[in-house]
Tab-separated table of C-alpha atoms in Angstrom:
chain	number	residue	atom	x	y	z
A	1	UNK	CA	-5.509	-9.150	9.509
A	2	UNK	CA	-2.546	-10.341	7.892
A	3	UNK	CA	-0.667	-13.669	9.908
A	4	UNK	CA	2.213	-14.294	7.536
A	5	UNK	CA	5.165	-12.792	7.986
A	6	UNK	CA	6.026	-12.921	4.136
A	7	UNK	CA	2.685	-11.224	3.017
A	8	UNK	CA	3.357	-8.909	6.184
A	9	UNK	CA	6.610	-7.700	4.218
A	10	UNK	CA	5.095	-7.390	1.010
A	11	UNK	CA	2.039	-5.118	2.923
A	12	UNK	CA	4.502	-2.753	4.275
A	13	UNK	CA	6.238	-2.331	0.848
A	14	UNK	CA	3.538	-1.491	-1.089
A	15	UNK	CA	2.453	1.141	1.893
A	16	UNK	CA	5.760	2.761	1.262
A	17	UNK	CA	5.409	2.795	-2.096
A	18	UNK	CA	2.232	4.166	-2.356
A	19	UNK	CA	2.794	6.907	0.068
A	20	UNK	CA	5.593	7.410	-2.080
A	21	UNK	CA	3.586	7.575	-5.519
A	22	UNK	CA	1.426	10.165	-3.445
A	23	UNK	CA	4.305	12.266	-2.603
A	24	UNK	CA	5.483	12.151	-5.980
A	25	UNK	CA	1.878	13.707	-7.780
A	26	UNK	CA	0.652	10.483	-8.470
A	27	UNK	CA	-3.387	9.973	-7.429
A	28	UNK	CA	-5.751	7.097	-6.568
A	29	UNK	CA	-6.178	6.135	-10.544
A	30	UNK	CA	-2.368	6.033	-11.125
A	31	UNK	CA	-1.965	3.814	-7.436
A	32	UNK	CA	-4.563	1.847	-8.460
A	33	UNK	CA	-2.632	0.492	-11.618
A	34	UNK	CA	0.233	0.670	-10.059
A	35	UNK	CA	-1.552	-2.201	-6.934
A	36	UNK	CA	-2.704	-4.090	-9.927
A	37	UNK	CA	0.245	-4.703	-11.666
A	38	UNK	CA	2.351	-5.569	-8.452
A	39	UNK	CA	-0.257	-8.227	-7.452
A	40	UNK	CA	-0.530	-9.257	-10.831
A	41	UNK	CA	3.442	-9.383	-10.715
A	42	UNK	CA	2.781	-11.492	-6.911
A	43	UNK	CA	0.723	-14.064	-8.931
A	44	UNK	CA	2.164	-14.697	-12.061
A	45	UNK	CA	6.191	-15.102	-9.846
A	46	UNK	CA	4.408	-17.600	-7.431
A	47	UNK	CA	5.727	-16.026	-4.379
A	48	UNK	CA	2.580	-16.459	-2.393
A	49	UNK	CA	-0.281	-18.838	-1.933
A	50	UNK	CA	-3.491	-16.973	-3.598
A	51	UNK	CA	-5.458	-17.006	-0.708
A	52	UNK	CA	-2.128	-14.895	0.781
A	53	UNK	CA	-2.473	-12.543	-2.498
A	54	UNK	CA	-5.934	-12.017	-2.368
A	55	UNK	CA	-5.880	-10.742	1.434
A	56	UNK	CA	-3.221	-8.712	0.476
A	57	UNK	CA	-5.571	-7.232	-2.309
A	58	UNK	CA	-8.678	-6.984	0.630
A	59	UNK	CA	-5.490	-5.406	2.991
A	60	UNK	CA	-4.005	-3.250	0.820
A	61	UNK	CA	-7.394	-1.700	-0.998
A	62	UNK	CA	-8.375	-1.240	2.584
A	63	UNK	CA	-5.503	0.955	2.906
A	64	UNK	CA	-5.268	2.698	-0.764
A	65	UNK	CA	-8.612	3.923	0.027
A	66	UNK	CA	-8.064	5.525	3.653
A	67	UNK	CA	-7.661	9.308	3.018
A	68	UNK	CA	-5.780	9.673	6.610
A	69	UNK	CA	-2.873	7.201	5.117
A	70	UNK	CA	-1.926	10.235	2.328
A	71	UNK	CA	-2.140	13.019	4.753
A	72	UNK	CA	1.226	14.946	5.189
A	73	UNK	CA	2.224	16.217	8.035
A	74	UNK	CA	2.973	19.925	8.208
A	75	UNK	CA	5.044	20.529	11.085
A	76	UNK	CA	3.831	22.853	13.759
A	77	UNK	CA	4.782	26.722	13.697
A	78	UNK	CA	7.720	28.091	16.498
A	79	UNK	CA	6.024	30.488	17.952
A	80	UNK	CA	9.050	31.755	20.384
């Protein structure tokens, strides 16, 4: 579980963007390089401590790999 609030706002925007890569076409391989670079990005800018970075990795994986996180809603039918 994530404490910091810092590493809490970086969480949330890679959710969105990966949600966002999903929406777009974009699969598990492409999301995948897409986490890598942006934690790579995290490390090299110094922006967090890297035991911050790497939770974020354990986090984040967690949630790349959760099939109910790409799901899209389809709205129910109107039946009236």
């Amino acid at each position: 579980m994530l404490q910091d609030s810092l590493t809490i706002r970086y969480y949330q925007r890679l959710s969105d963007n990966l949600v966002e890569l999903w929406n777009r076409g974009y699969r598990f391989d492409d999301m995948r390089l897409y986490l890598d670079g942006y934690l790579s990005a995290l490390r090299h800018a110094s922006v967090l401590e890297p035991y911050q970075i790497n939770r974020l990795e354990e986090e984040i994986t967690r949630y790349i790999y959760d099939p109910s996180n790409f799901d899209s809603v389809m709205p129910e039918p109107d039946y009236r």
